[in-house]
């Protein structure tokens, strides 16, 4: 469970790199599957039964099967019924959030821009596998609404808090993208949580917005003024490598 542009695509490729894990993507991005509780339950049943039909083609059995689910894809709306389903069927949840919400905002704006601009030879890509493609996508510098910046960050924090409150009775683990990037022992914790043998996990995905945020925001001075002196000031300068 995650929010858009929080590293969930990268994280899912790491999970699927494990021979005993099968994560089936953003199943509920298709609106008809989240029309109501019935369609959600029906879709979940299909996902969790998939292994009966696909395991024959694998060399090893799947110990953990699942999907990637965004908070704005019916999860919050039907949280009571989904929690009941999870607890009744023994579903475990991994929450993946992002600590630096300013970086997430840049990623959202840049991805939204590229849906129309299609910078990579007329093709839109949300994730890339080469440093060249990453540099091309990172060449677009969004303008951030400095007036709404702090309220927007607070709104995301509130949604995160609400989600954790809604799903507190489920078997779950909470991860932050930055922690997984910096500390690969987090992946060992995840594998332990999923009760699968521990393996080295890798992904071909390449990070798009690397280094100092000042080079990725067109109106950097406005953003700096808006966050300086607030509890979010650290977002301006926090960096990590992958």
JSON list of C-alpha atoms in Angstrom, two decimals:
[
{"chain": "A", "resi": 1, "resn": "UNK", "atom": "CA", "xyz": [0.00, 0.00, 0.00]},
{"chain": "A", "resi": 2, "resn": "UNK", "atom": "CA", "xyz": [1.41, 3.32, -1.03]},
{"chain": "A", "resi": 3, "resn": "UNK", "atom": "CA", "xyz": [0.86, 6.67, -2.76]},
{"chain": "A", "resi": 4, "resn": "UNK", "atom": "CA", "xyz": [1.80, 7.59, -6.31]},
{"chain": "A", "resi": 5, "resn": "UNK", "atom": "CA", "xyz": [5.49, 8.54, -6.82]},
{"chain": "A", "resi": 6, "resn": "UNK", "atom": "CA", "xyz": [6.65, 7.10, -3.49]},
{"chain": "A", "resi": 7, "resn": "UNK", "atom": "CA", "xyz": [9.02, 4.47, -4.86]},
{"chain": "A", "resi": 8, "resn": "UNK", "atom": "CA", "xyz": [6.43, 1.69, -4.98]},
{"chain": "A", "resi": 9, "resn": "UNK", "atom": "CA", "xyz": [7.23, 0.74, -8.61]},
{"chain": "A", "resi": 10, "resn": "UNK", "atom": "CA", "xyz": [10.91, 0.30, -7.73]},
{"chain": "A", "resi": 11, "resn": "UNK", "atom": "CA", "xyz": [10.05, -1.53, -4.52]},
{"chain": "A", "resi": 12, "resn": "UNK", "atom": "CA", "xyz": [7.74, -3.93, -6.37]},
{"chain": "A", "resi": 13, "resn": "UNK", "atom": "CA", "xyz": [10.52, -4.83, -8.84]},
{"chain": "A", "resi": 14, "resn": "UNK", "atom": "CA", "xyz": [12.69, -5.72, -5.83]},
{"chain": "A", "resi": 15, "resn": "UNK", "atom": "CA", "xyz": [9.95, -7.99, -4.45]},
{"chain": "A", "resi": 16, "resn": "UNK", "atom": "CA", "xyz": [9.42, -9.65, -7.82]},
{"chain": "A", "resi": 17, "resn": "UNK", "atom": "CA", "xyz": [13.16, -10.30, -8.03]},
{"chain": "A", "resi": 18, "resn": "UNK", "atom": "CA", "xyz": [12.58, -12.91, -5.30]},
{"chain": "A", "resi": 19, "resn": "UNK", "atom": "CA", "xyz": [11.75, -16.35, -6.71]},
{"chain": "A", "resi": 20, "resn": "UNK", "atom": "CA", "xyz": [9.12, -16.97, -4.01]},
{"chain": "A", "resi": 21, "resn": "UNK", "atom": "CA", "xyz": [7.27, -13.63, -4.30]},
{"chain": "A", "resi": 22, "resn": "UNK", "atom": "CA", "xyz": [4.74, -12.63, -6.93]},
{"chain": "A", "resi": 23, "resn": "UNK", "atom": "CA", "xyz": [3.35, -9.07, -6.89]},
{"chain": "A", "resi": 24, "resn": "UNK", "atom": "CA", "xyz": [0.87, -8.37, -9.66]},
{"chain": "A", "resi": 25, "resn": "UNK", "atom": "CA", "xyz": [1.11, -4.61, -10.11]},
{"chain": "A", "resi": 26, "resn": "UNK", "atom": "CA", "xyz": [-1.38, -1.80, -9.61]},
{"chain": "A", "resi": 27, "resn": "UNK", "atom": "CA", "xyz": [-4.49, -3.95, -10.04]},
{"chain": "A", "resi": 28, "resn": "UNK", "atom": "CA", "xyz": [-6.91, -1.26, -8.82]},
{"chain": "A", "resi": 29, "resn": "UNK", "atom": "CA", "xyz": [-5.71, 1.40, -11.25]},
{"chain": "A", "resi": 30, "resn": "UNK", "atom": "CA", "xyz": [-8.55, -0.02, -13.40]},
{"chain": "A", "resi": 31, "resn": "UNK", "atom": "CA", "xyz": [-11.55, 1.92, -12.05]},
{"chain": "A", "resi": 32, "resn": "UNK", "atom": "CA", "xyz": [-14.18, -0.76, -12.69]},
{"chain": "A", "resi": 33, "resn": "UNK", "atom": "CA", "xyz": [-12.38, -3.07, -10.24]},
{"chain": "A", "resi": 34, "resn": "UNK", "atom": "CA", "xyz": [-12.94, -0.58, -7.40]},
{"chain": "A", "resi": 35, "resn": "UNK", "atom": "CA", "xyz": [-16.53, 0.44, -8.23]},
{"chain": "A", "resi": 36, "resn": "UNK", "atom": "CA", "xyz": [-17.82, -0.91, -4.91]},
{"chain": "A", "resi": 37, "resn": "UNK", "atom": "CA", "xyz": [-16.95, -3.38, -2.14]},
{"chain": "A", "resi": 38, "resn": "UNK", "atom": "CA", "xyz": [-18.19, -6.36, -4.16]},
{"chain": "A", "resi": 39, "resn": "UNK", "atom": "CA", "xyz": [-15.93, -5.64, -7.15]},
{"chain": "A", "resi": 40, "resn": "UNK", "atom": "CA", "xyz": [-12.99, -5.02, -4.80]},
{"chain": "A", "resi": 41, "resn": "UNK", "atom": "CA", "xyz": [-13.49, -8.35, -3.01]},
{"chain": "A", "resi": 42, "resn": "UNK", "atom": "CA", "xyz": [-14.00, -10.16, -6.31]},
{"chain": "A", "resi": 43, "resn": "UNK", "atom": "CA", "xyz": [-10.75, -8.67, -7.66]},
{"chain": "A", "resi": 44, "resn": "UNK", "atom": "CA", "xyz": [-8.81, -9.53, -4.49]},
{"chain": "A", "resi": 45, "resn": "UNK", "atom": "CA", "xyz": [-10.06, -13.13, -4.66]},
{"chain": "A", "resi": 46, "resn": "UNK", "atom": "CA", "xyz": [-8.84, -13.36, -8.24]},
{"chain": "A", "resi": 47, "resn": "UNK", "atom": "CA", "xyz": [-5.40, -12.01, -7.33]},
{"chain": "A", "resi": 48, "resn": "UNK", "atom": "CA", "xyz": [-4.96, -14.33, -4.35]},
{"chain": "A", "resi": 49, "resn": "UNK", "atom": "CA", "xyz": [-6.08, -17.33, -6.43]},
{"chain": "A", "resi": 50, "resn": "UNK", "atom": "CA", "xyz": [-3.70, -16.51, -9.29]},
{"chain": "A", "resi": 51, "resn": "UNK", "atom": "CA", "xyz": [-0.97, -18.76, -7.99]},
{"chain": "A", "resi": 52, "resn": "UNK", "atom": "CA", "xyz": [-3.17, -21.84, -8.45]},
{"chain": "A", "resi": 53, "resn": "UNK", "atom": "CA", "xyz": [-3.11, -21.15, -12.17]},
{"chain": "A", "resi": 54, "resn": "UNK", "atom": "CA", "xyz": [0.41, -19.83, -12.67]},
{"chain": "A", "resi": 55, "resn": "UNK", "atom": "CA", "xyz": [2.62, -21.80, -10.27]},
{"chain": "A", "resi": 56, "resn": "UNK", "atom": "CA", "xyz": [2.99, -24.70, -12.71]},
{"chain": "A", "resi": 57, "resn": "UNK", "atom": "CA", "xyz": [5.14, -22.51, -14.97]},
{"chain": "A", "resi": 58, "resn": "UNK", "atom": "CA", "xyz": [7.52, -21.60, -12.13]},
{"chain": "A", "resi": 59, "resn": "UNK", "atom": "CA", "xyz": [10.57, -23.50, -10.94]},
{"chain": "A", "resi": 60, "resn": "UNK", "atom": "CA", "xyz": [9.81, -22.65, -7.32]},
{"chain": "A", "resi": 61, "resn": "UNK", "atom": "CA", "xyz": [6.55, -22.28, -5.43]},
{"chain": "A", "resi": 62, "resn": "UNK", "atom": "CA", "xyz": [5.24, -18.83, -4.55]},
{"chain": "A", "resi": 63, "resn": "UNK", "atom": "CA", "xyz": [5.21, -18.19, -0.82]},
{"chain": "A", "resi": 64, "resn": "UNK", "atom": "CA", "xyz": [3.82, -14.64, -1.05]},
{"chain": "A", "resi": 65, "resn": "UNK", "atom": "CA", "xyz": [1.37, -13.42, -3.68]},
{"chain": "A", "resi": 66, "resn": "UNK", "atom": "CA", "xyz": [-0.10, -9.92, -3.82]},
{"chain": "A", "resi": 67, "resn": "UNK", "atom": "CA", "xyz": [-0.51, -6.58, -5.52]},
{"chain": "A", "resi": 68, "resn": "UNK", "atom": "CA", "xyz": [0.35, -2.89, -5.33]},
{"chain": "A", "resi": 69, "resn": "UNK", "atom": "CA", "xyz": [-2.51, -0.72, -4.04]},
{"chain": "A", "resi": 70, "resn": "UNK", "atom": "CA", "xyz": [-2.59, 3.08, -3.94]},
{"chain": "A", "resi": 71, "resn": "UNK", "atom": "CA", "xyz": [-4.45, 4.78, -1.08]},
{"chain": "A", "resi": 72, "resn": "UNK", "atom": "CA", "xyz": [-6.61, 6.75, -3.55]},
{"chain": "A", "resi": 73, "resn": "UNK", "atom": "CA", "xyz": [-7.83, 3.58, -5.31]},
{"chain": "A", "resi": 74, "resn": "UNK", "atom": "CA", "xyz": [-10.73, 2.69, -3.00]},
{"chain": "A", "resi": 75, "resn": "UNK", "atom": "CA", "xyz": [-8.53, 1.73, -0.02]},
{"chain": "A", "resi": 76, "resn": "UNK", "atom": "CA", "xyz": [-9.56, 4.68, 2.14]},
{"chain": "A", "resi": 77, "resn": "UNK", "atom": "CA", "xyz": [-13.15, 4.77, 0.93]},
{"chain": "A", "resi": 78, "resn": "UNK", "atom": "CA", "xyz": [-13.87, 1.13, 1.78]},
{"chain": "A", "resi": 79, "resn": "UNK", "atom": "CA", "xyz": [-11.29, 0.68, 4.55]},
{"chain": "A", "resi": 80, "resn": "UNK", "atom": "CA", "xyz": [-13.64, -1.07, 7.02]},
{"chain": "A", "resi": 81, "resn": "UNK", "atom": "CA", "xyz": [-14.61, -3.82, 4.60]},
{"chain": "A", "resi": 82, "resn": "UNK", "atom": "CA", "xyz": [-11.04, -4.19, 3.31]},
{"chain": "A", "resi": 83, "resn": "UNK", "atom": "CA", "xyz": [-9.68, -4.56, 6.87]},
{"chain": "A", "resi": 84, "resn": "UNK", "atom": "CA", "xyz": [-12.31, -7.24, 7.52]},
{"chain": "A", "resi": 85, "resn": "UNK", "atom": "CA", "xyz": [-11.26, -9.05, 4.34]},
{"chain": "A", "resi": 86, "resn": "UNK", "atom": "CA", "xyz": [-7.55, -8.81, 5.24]},
{"chain": "A", "resi": 87, "resn": "UNK", "atom": "CA", "xyz": [-8.08, -10.15, 8.75]},
{"chain": "A", "resi": 88, "resn": "UNK", "atom": "CA", "xyz": [-10.45, -12.91, 7.66]},
{"chain": "A", "resi": 89, "resn": "UNK", "atom": "CA", "xyz": [-8.16, -14.13, 4.84]},
{"chain": "A", "resi": 90, "resn": "UNK", "atom": "CA", "xyz": [-4.83, -13.60, 6.59]},
{"chain": "A", "resi": 91, "resn": "UNK", "atom": "CA", "xyz": [-3.61, -10.86, 4.23]},
{"chain": "A", "resi": 92, "resn": "UNK", "atom": "CA", "xyz": [-0.43, -9.07, 5.33]},
{"chain": "A", "resi": 93, "resn": "UNK", "atom": "CA", "xyz": [0.14, -5.43, 4.33]},
{"chain": "A", "resi": 94, "resn": "UNK", "atom": "CA", "xyz": [3.34, -3.54, 3.54]},
{"chain": "A", "resi": 95, "resn": "UNK", "atom": "CA", "xyz": [2.98, 0.24, 3.82]},
{"chain": "A", "resi": 96, "resn": "UNK", "atom": "CA", "xyz": [5.53, 2.16, 1.76]},
{"chain": "A", "resi": 97, "resn": "UNK", "atom": "CA", "xyz": [5.68, 5.92, 2.22]},
{"chain": "A", "resi": 98, "resn": "UNK", "atom": "CA", "xyz": [8.16, 8.66, 1.42]},
{"chain": "A", "resi": 99, "resn": "UNK", "atom": "CA", "xyz": [9.78, 10.81, 4.13]},
{"chain": "A", "resi": 100, "resn": "UNK", "atom": "CA", "xyz": [10.74, 13.71, 1.86]},
{"chain": "A", "resi": 101, "resn": "UNK", "atom": "CA", "xyz": [7.39, 14.89, 0.51]},
{"chain": "A", "resi": 102, "resn": "UNK", "atom": "CA", "xyz": [8.99, 17.72, -1.47]},
{"chain": "A", "resi": 103, "resn": "UNK", "atom": "CA", "xyz": [10.88, 15.16, -3.57]},
{"chain": "A", "resi": 104, "resn": "UNK", "atom": "CA", "xyz": [7.63, 13.27, -4.05]},
{"chain": "A", "resi": 105, "resn": "UNK", "atom": "CA", "xyz": [5.93, 16.47, -5.24]},
{"chain": "A", "resi": 106, "resn": "UNK", "atom": "CA", "xyz": [8.67, 17.08, -7.84]},
{"chain": "A", "resi": 107, "resn": "UNK", "atom": "CA", "xyz": [8.25, 13.52, -9.07]},
{"chain": "A", "resi": 108, "resn": "UNK", "atom": "CA", "xyz": [4.45, 13.93, -9.36]},
{"chain": "A", "resi": 109, "resn": "UNK", "atom": "CA", "xyz": [4.72, 17.21, -11.30]},
{"chain": "A", "resi": 110, "resn": "UNK", "atom": "CA", "xyz": [7.44, 15.90, -13.61]},
{"chain": "A", "resi": 111, "resn": "UNK", "atom": "CA", "xyz": [5.56, 12.65, -14.29]},
{"chain": "A", "resi": 112, "resn": "UNK", "atom": "CA", "xyz": [2.35, 14.58, -14.97]},
{"chain": "A", "resi": 113, "resn": "UNK", "atom": "CA", "xyz": [4.19, 16.86, -17.41]},
{"chain": "A", "resi": 114, "resn": "UNK", "atom": "CA", "xyz": [5.71, 13.92, -19.27]},
{"chain": "A", "resi": 115, "resn": "UNK", "atom": "CA", "xyz": [2.31, 12.28, -19.79]},
{"chain": "A", "resi": 116, "resn": "UNK", "atom": "CA", "xyz": [1.71, 15.01, -22.37]},
{"chain": "A", "resi": 117, "resn": "UNK", "atom": "CA", "xyz": [5.25, 16.02, -23.36]},
{"chain": "A", "resi": 118, "resn": "UNK", "atom": "CA", "xyz": [6.51, 12.43, -23.84]},
{"chain": "A", "resi": 119, "resn": "UNK", "atom": "CA", "xyz": [10.16, 13.45, -23.65]},
{"chain": "A", "resi": 120, "resn": "UNK", "atom": "CA", "xyz": [11.55, 10.00, -24.45]},
{"chain": "A", "resi": 121, "resn": "UNK", "atom": "CA", "xyz": [11.10, 9.80, -28.23]},
{"chain": "A", "resi": 122, "resn": "UNK", "atom": "CA", "xyz": [7.38, 10.47, -28.00]},
{"chain": "A", "resi": 123, "resn": "UNK", "atom": "CA", "xyz": [6.82, 7.83, -25.29]},
{"chain": "A", "resi": 124, "resn": "UNK", "atom": "CA", "xyz": [5.70, 8.46, -21.72]},
{"chain": "A", "resi": 125, "resn": "UNK", "atom": "CA", "xyz": [7.58, 6.46, -19.08]},
{"chain": "A", "resi": 126, "resn": "UNK", "atom": "CA", "xyz": [6.93, 6.58, -15.35]},
{"chain": "A", "resi": 127, "resn": "UNK", "atom": "CA", "xyz": [10.06, 4.51, -14.64]},
{"chain": "A", "resi": 128, "resn": "UNK", "atom": "CA", "xyz": [13.32, 4.18, -16.55]},
{"chain": "A", "resi": 129, "resn": "UNK", "atom": "CA", "xyz": [16.20, 1.71, -16.80]},
{"chain": "A", "resi": 130, "resn": "UNK", "atom": "CA", "xyz": [19.08, 3.84, -18.07]},
{"chain": "A", "resi": 131, "resn": "UNK", "atom": "CA", "xyz": [20.91, 6.93, -16.72]},
{"chain": "A", "resi": 132, "resn": "UNK", "atom": "CA", "xyz": [20.41, 8.65, -20.11]},
{"chain": "A", "resi": 133, "resn": "UNK", "atom": "CA", "xyz": [16.63, 8.30, -19.95]},
{"chain": "A", "resi": 134, "resn": "UNK", "atom": "CA", "xyz": [16.69, 9.47, -16.32]},
{"chain": "A", "resi": 135, "resn": "UNK", "atom": "CA", "xyz": [18.66, 12.60, -17.28]},
{"chain": "A", "resi": 136, "resn": "UNK", "atom": "CA", "xyz": [16.23, 13.42, -20.11]},
{"chain": "A", "resi": 137, "resn": "UNK", "atom": "CA", "xyz": [13.22, 13.19, -17.79]},
{"chain": "A", "resi": 138, "resn": "UNK", "atom": "CA", "xyz": [15.04, 15.16, -15.06]},
{"chain": "A", "resi": 139, "resn": "UNK", "atom": "CA", "xyz": [15.72, 17.99, -17.55]},
{"chain": "A", "resi": 140, "resn": "UNK", "atom": "CA", "xyz": [12.16, 19.26, -16.94]},
{"chain": "A", "resi": 141, "resn": "UNK", "atom": "CA", "xyz": [12.08, 21.53, -13.88]},
{"chain": "A", "resi": 142, "resn": "UNK", "atom": "CA", "xyz": [8.59, 22.05, -12.45]},
{"chain": "A", "resi": 143, "resn": "UNK", "atom": "CA", "xyz": [7.32, 25.27, -10.87]},
{"chain": "A", "resi": 144, "resn": "UNK", "atom": "CA", "xyz": [5.94, 24.54, -7.39]},
{"chain": "A", "resi": 145, "resn": "UNK", "atom": "CA", "xyz": [3.11, 26.59, -5.92]},
{"chain": "A", "resi": 146, "resn": "UNK", "atom": "CA", "xyz": [4.97, 27.96, -2.90]},
{"chain": "A", "resi": 147, "resn": "UNK", "atom": "CA", "xyz": [1.79, 29.32, -1.28]},
{"chain": "A", "resi": 148, "resn": "UNK", "atom": "CA", "xyz": [0.11, 25.89, -1.22]},
{"chain": "A", "resi": 149, "resn": "UNK", "atom": "CA", "xyz": [3.29, 23.94, -0.50]},
{"chain": "A", "resi": 150, "resn": "UNK", "atom": "CA", "xyz": [2.97, 23.61, 3.28]},
{"chain": "A", "resi": 151, "resn": "UNK", "atom": "CA", "xyz": [-0.82, 22.90, 3.20]},
{"chain": "A", "resi": 152, "resn": "UNK", "atom": "CA", "xyz": [-0.22, 20.25, 0.50]},
{"chain": "A", "resi": 153, "resn": "UNK", "atom": "CA", "xyz": [2.49, 18.55, 2.56]},
{"chain": "A", "resi": 154, "resn": "UNK", "atom": "CA", "xyz": [0.21, 18.57, 5.62]},
{"chain": "A", "resi": 155, "resn": "UNK", "atom": "CA", "xyz": [-2.58, 17.02, 3.58]},
{"chain": "A", "resi": 156, "resn": "UNK", "atom": "CA", "xyz": [-0.35, 14.11, 2.52]},
{"chain": "A", "resi": 157, "resn": "UNK", "atom": "CA", "xyz": [0.79, 13.64, 6.14]},
{"chain": "A", "resi": 158, "resn": "UNK", "atom": "CA", "xyz": [-2.84, 13.56, 7.26]},
{"chain": "A", "resi": 159, "resn": "UNK", "atom": "CA", "xyz": [-3.76, 10.94, 4.63]},
{"chain": "A", "resi": 160, "resn": "UNK", "atom": "CA", "xyz": [-0.81, 8.78, 5.73]},
{"chain": "A", "resi": 161, "resn": "UNK", "atom": "CA", "xyz": [-1.82, 9.08, 9.38]},
{"chain": "A", "resi": 162, "resn": "UNK", "atom": "CA", "xyz": [-5.42, 8.18, 8.55]},
{"chain": "A", "resi": 163, "resn": "UNK", "atom": "CA", "xyz": [-4.38, 5.11, 6.53]},
{"chain": "A", "resi": 164, "resn": "UNK", "atom": "CA", "xyz": [-2.21, 3.79, 9.36]},
{"chain": "A", "resi": 165, "resn": "UNK", "atom": "CA", "xyz": [-5.07, 4.35, 11.82]},
{"chain": "A", "resi": 166, "resn": "UNK", "atom": "CA", "xyz": [-7.58, 2.56, 9.55]},
{"chain": "A", "resi": 167, "resn": "UNK", "atom": "CA", "xyz": [-5.35, -0.49, 9.05]},
{"chain": "A", "resi": 168, "resn": "UNK", "atom": "CA", "xyz": [-3.76, -0.72, 12.52]},
{"chain": "A", "resi": 169, "resn": "UNK", "atom": "CA", "xyz": [-5.57, -4.00, 13.31]},
{"chain": "A", "resi": 170, "resn": "UNK", "atom": "CA", "xyz": [-4.07, -5.79, 10.28]},
{"chain": "A", "resi": 171, "resn": "UNK", "atom": "CA", "xyz": [-0.76, -7.64, 10.21]},
{"chain": "A", "resi": 172, "resn": "UNK", "atom": "CA", "xyz": [1.46, -4.98, 8.65]},
{"chain": "A", "resi": 173, "resn": "UNK", "atom": "CA", "xyz": [4.89, -3.43, 8.37]},
{"chain": "A", "resi": 174, "resn": "UNK", "atom": "CA", "xyz": [5.66, 0.27, 7.71]},
{"chain": "A", "resi": 175, "resn": "UNK", "atom": "CA", "xyz": [8.54, 1.22, 5.41]},
{"chain": "A", "resi": 176, "resn": "UNK", "atom": "CA", "xyz": [9.92, 4.50, 4.11]},
{"chain": "A", "resi": 177, "resn": "UNK", "atom": "CA", "xyz": [11.46, 4.68, 0.65]},
{"chain": "A", "resi": 178, "resn": "UNK", "atom": "CA", "xyz": [14.53, 6.58, 1.85]},
{"chain": "A", "resi": 179, "resn": "UNK", "atom": "CA", "xyz": [15.25, 3.97, 4.53]},
{"chain": "A", "resi": 180, "resn": "UNK", "atom": "CA", "xyz": [15.10, 1.12, 1.99]},
{"chain": "A", "resi": 181, "resn": "UNK", "atom": "CA", "xyz": [17.45, 3.04, -0.33]},
{"chain": "A", "resi": 182, "resn": "UNK", "atom": "CA", "xyz": [19.99, 3.80, 2.39]},
{"chain": "A", "resi": 183, "resn": "UNK", "atom": "CA", "xyz": [19.74, 0.60, 4.40]},
{"chain": "A", "resi": 184, "resn": "UNK", "atom": "CA", "xyz": [19.33, -2.66, 2.51]},
{"chain": "A", "resi": 185, "resn": "UNK", "atom": "CA", "xyz": [18.82, -4.59, 5.78]},
{"chain": "A", "resi": 186, "resn": "UNK", "atom": "CA", "xyz": [15.26, -3.24, 5.45]},
{"chain": "A", "resi": 187, "resn": "UNK", "atom": "CA", "xyz": [14.77, -5.72, 2.58]},
{"chain": "A", "resi": 188, "resn": "UNK", "atom": "CA", "xyz": [15.82, -8.53, 4.92]},
{"chain": "A", "resi": 189, "resn": "UNK", "atom": "CA", "xyz": [13.13, -7.33, 7.37]},
{"chain": "A", "resi": 190, "resn": "UNK", "atom": "CA", "xyz": [10.53, -7.39, 4.58]},
{"chain": "A", "resi": 191, "resn": "UNK", "atom": "CA", "xyz": [11.48, -10.94, 3.58]},
{"chain": "A", "resi": 192, "resn": "UNK", "atom": "CA", "xyz": [11.25, -12.01, 7.21]},
{"chain": "A", "resi": 193, "resn": "UNK", "atom": "CA", "xyz": [7.83, -10.36, 7.46]},
{"chain": "A", "resi": 194, "resn": "UNK", "atom": "CA", "xyz": [6.68, -12.23, 4.31]},
{"chain": "A", "resi": 195, "resn": "UNK", "atom": "CA", "xyz": [8.16, -15.48, 5.68]},
{"chain": "A", "resi": 196, "resn": "UNK", "atom": "CA", "xyz": [10.27, -16.15, 2.59]},
{"chain": "A", "resi": 197, "resn": "UNK", "atom": "CA", "xyz": [13.94, -17.25, 2.41]},
{"chain": "A", "resi": 198, "resn": "UNK", "atom": "CA", "xyz": [16.31, -14.27, 2.52]},
{"chain": "A", "resi": 199, "resn": "UNK", "atom": "CA", "xyz": [17.92, -13.40, -0.81]},
{"chain": "A", "resi": 200, "resn": "UNK", "atom": "CA", "xyz": [19.79, -10.46, -2.32]},
{"chain": "A", "resi": 201, "resn": "UNK", "atom": "CA", "xyz": [17.21, -8.43, -4.26]},
{"chain": "A", "resi": 202, "resn": "UNK", "atom": "CA", "xyz": [17.96, -6.10, -7.16]},
{"chain": "A", "resi": 203, "resn": "UNK", "atom": "CA", "xyz": [16.14, -3.81, -9.59]},
{"chain": "A", "resi": 204, "resn": "UNK", "atom": "CA", "xyz": [17.04, -2.44, -13.01]},
{"chain": "A", "resi": 205, "resn": "UNK", "atom": "CA", "xyz": [15.19, 0.83, -12.37]},
{"chain": "A", "resi": 206, "resn": "UNK", "atom": "CA", "xyz": [17.24, 4.03, -12.31]},
{"chain": "A", "resi": 207, "resn": "UNK", "atom": "CA", "xyz": [16.43, 6.99, -10.09]},
{"chain": "A", "resi": 208, "resn": "UNK", "atom": "CA", "xyz": [15.30, 10.07, -12.07]},
{"chain": "A", "resi": 209, "resn": "UNK", "atom": "CA", "xyz": [15.77, 13.07, -9.73]},
{"chain": "A", "resi": 210, "resn": "UNK", "atom": "CA", "xyz": [19.22, 12.70, -8.18]},
{"chain": "A", "resi": 211, "resn": "UNK", "atom": "CA", "xyz": [21.25, 15.11, -6.08]},
{"chain": "A", "resi": 212, "resn": "UNK", "atom": "CA", "xyz": [20.36, 18.58, -4.83]},
{"chain": "A", "resi": 213, "resn": "UNK", "atom": "CA", "xyz": [16.73, 19.62, -5.16]},
{"chain": "A", "resi": 214, "resn": "UNK", "atom": "CA", "xyz": [17.76, 23.14, -6.12]},
{"chain": "A", "resi": 215, "resn": "UNK", "atom": "CA", "xyz": [18.61, 21.90, -9.61]},
{"chain": "A", "resi": 216, "resn": "UNK", "atom": "CA", "xyz": [15.22, 20.23, -10.06]},
{"chain": "A", "resi": 217, "resn": "UNK", "atom": "CA", "xyz": [12.88, 23.12, -9.15]},
{"chain": "A", "resi": 218, "resn": "UNK", "atom": "CA", "xyz": [12.45, 26.15, -11.41]},
{"chain": "A", "resi": 219, "resn": "UNK", "atom": "CA", "xyz": [11.36, 28.53, -8.62]},
{"chain": "A", "resi": 220, "resn": "UNK", "atom": "CA", "xyz": [13.77, 27.22, -6.00]},
{"chain": "A", "resi": 221, "resn": "UNK", "atom": "CA", "xyz": [14.04, 30.55, -4.11]},
{"chain": "A", "resi": 222, "resn": "UNK", "atom": "CA", "xyz": [10.27, 30.68, -3.54]},
{"chain": "A", "resi": 223, "resn": "UNK", "atom": "CA", "xyz": [10.22, 27.08, -2.29]},
{"chain": "A", "resi": 224, "resn": "UNK", "atom": "CA", "xyz": [13.19, 27.73, -0.01]},
{"chain": "A", "resi": 225, "resn": "UNK", "atom": "CA", "xyz": [11.44, 30.77, 1.51]},
{"chain": "A", "resi": 226, "resn": "UNK", "atom": "CA", "xyz": [8.23, 28.81, 2.00]},
{"chain": "A", "resi": 227, "resn": "UNK", "atom": "CA", "xyz": [9.90, 25.96, 3.92]},
{"chain": "A", "resi": 228, "resn": "UNK", "atom": "CA", "xyz": [12.68, 27.76, 5.80]},
{"chain": "A", "resi": 229, "resn": "UNK", "atom": "CA", "xyz": [11.82, 27.99, 9.48]},
{"chain": "A", "resi": 230, "resn": "UNK", "atom": "CA", "xyz": [9.08, 25.34, 9.22]},
{"chain": "A", "resi": 231, "resn": "UNK", "atom": "CA", "xyz": [9.13, 21.72, 10.40]},
{"chain": "A", "resi": 232, "resn": "UNK", "atom": "CA", "xyz": [9.69, 20.76, 6.75]},
{"chain": "A", "resi": 233, "resn": "UNK", "atom": "CA", "xyz": [12.92, 22.74, 6.29]},
{"chain": "A", "resi": 234, "resn": "UNK", "atom": "CA", "xyz": [14.98, 19.52, 6.21]},
{"chain": "A", "resi": 235, "resn": "UNK", "atom": "CA", "xyz": [13.21, 18.53, 2.95]},
{"chain": "A", "resi": 236, "resn": "UNK", "atom": "CA", "xyz": [15.20, 21.25, 1.17]},
{"chain": "A", "resi": 237, "resn": "UNK", "atom": "CA", "xyz": [18.58, 19.74, 1.80]},
{"chain": "A", "resi": 238, "resn": "UNK", "atom": "CA", "xyz": [18.07, 16.04, 2.53]},
{"chain": "A", "resi": 239, "resn": "UNK", "atom": "CA", "xyz": [19.75, 13.86, -0.09]},
{"chain": "A", "resi": 240, "resn": "UNK", "atom": "CA", "xyz": [20.52, 10.19, -0.50]},
{"chain": "A", "resi": 241, "resn": "UNK", "atom": "CA", "xyz": [21.97, 8.00, -3.18]},
{"chain": "A", "resi": 242, "resn": "UNK", "atom": "CA", "xyz": [20.77, 4.98, -5.09]}
]
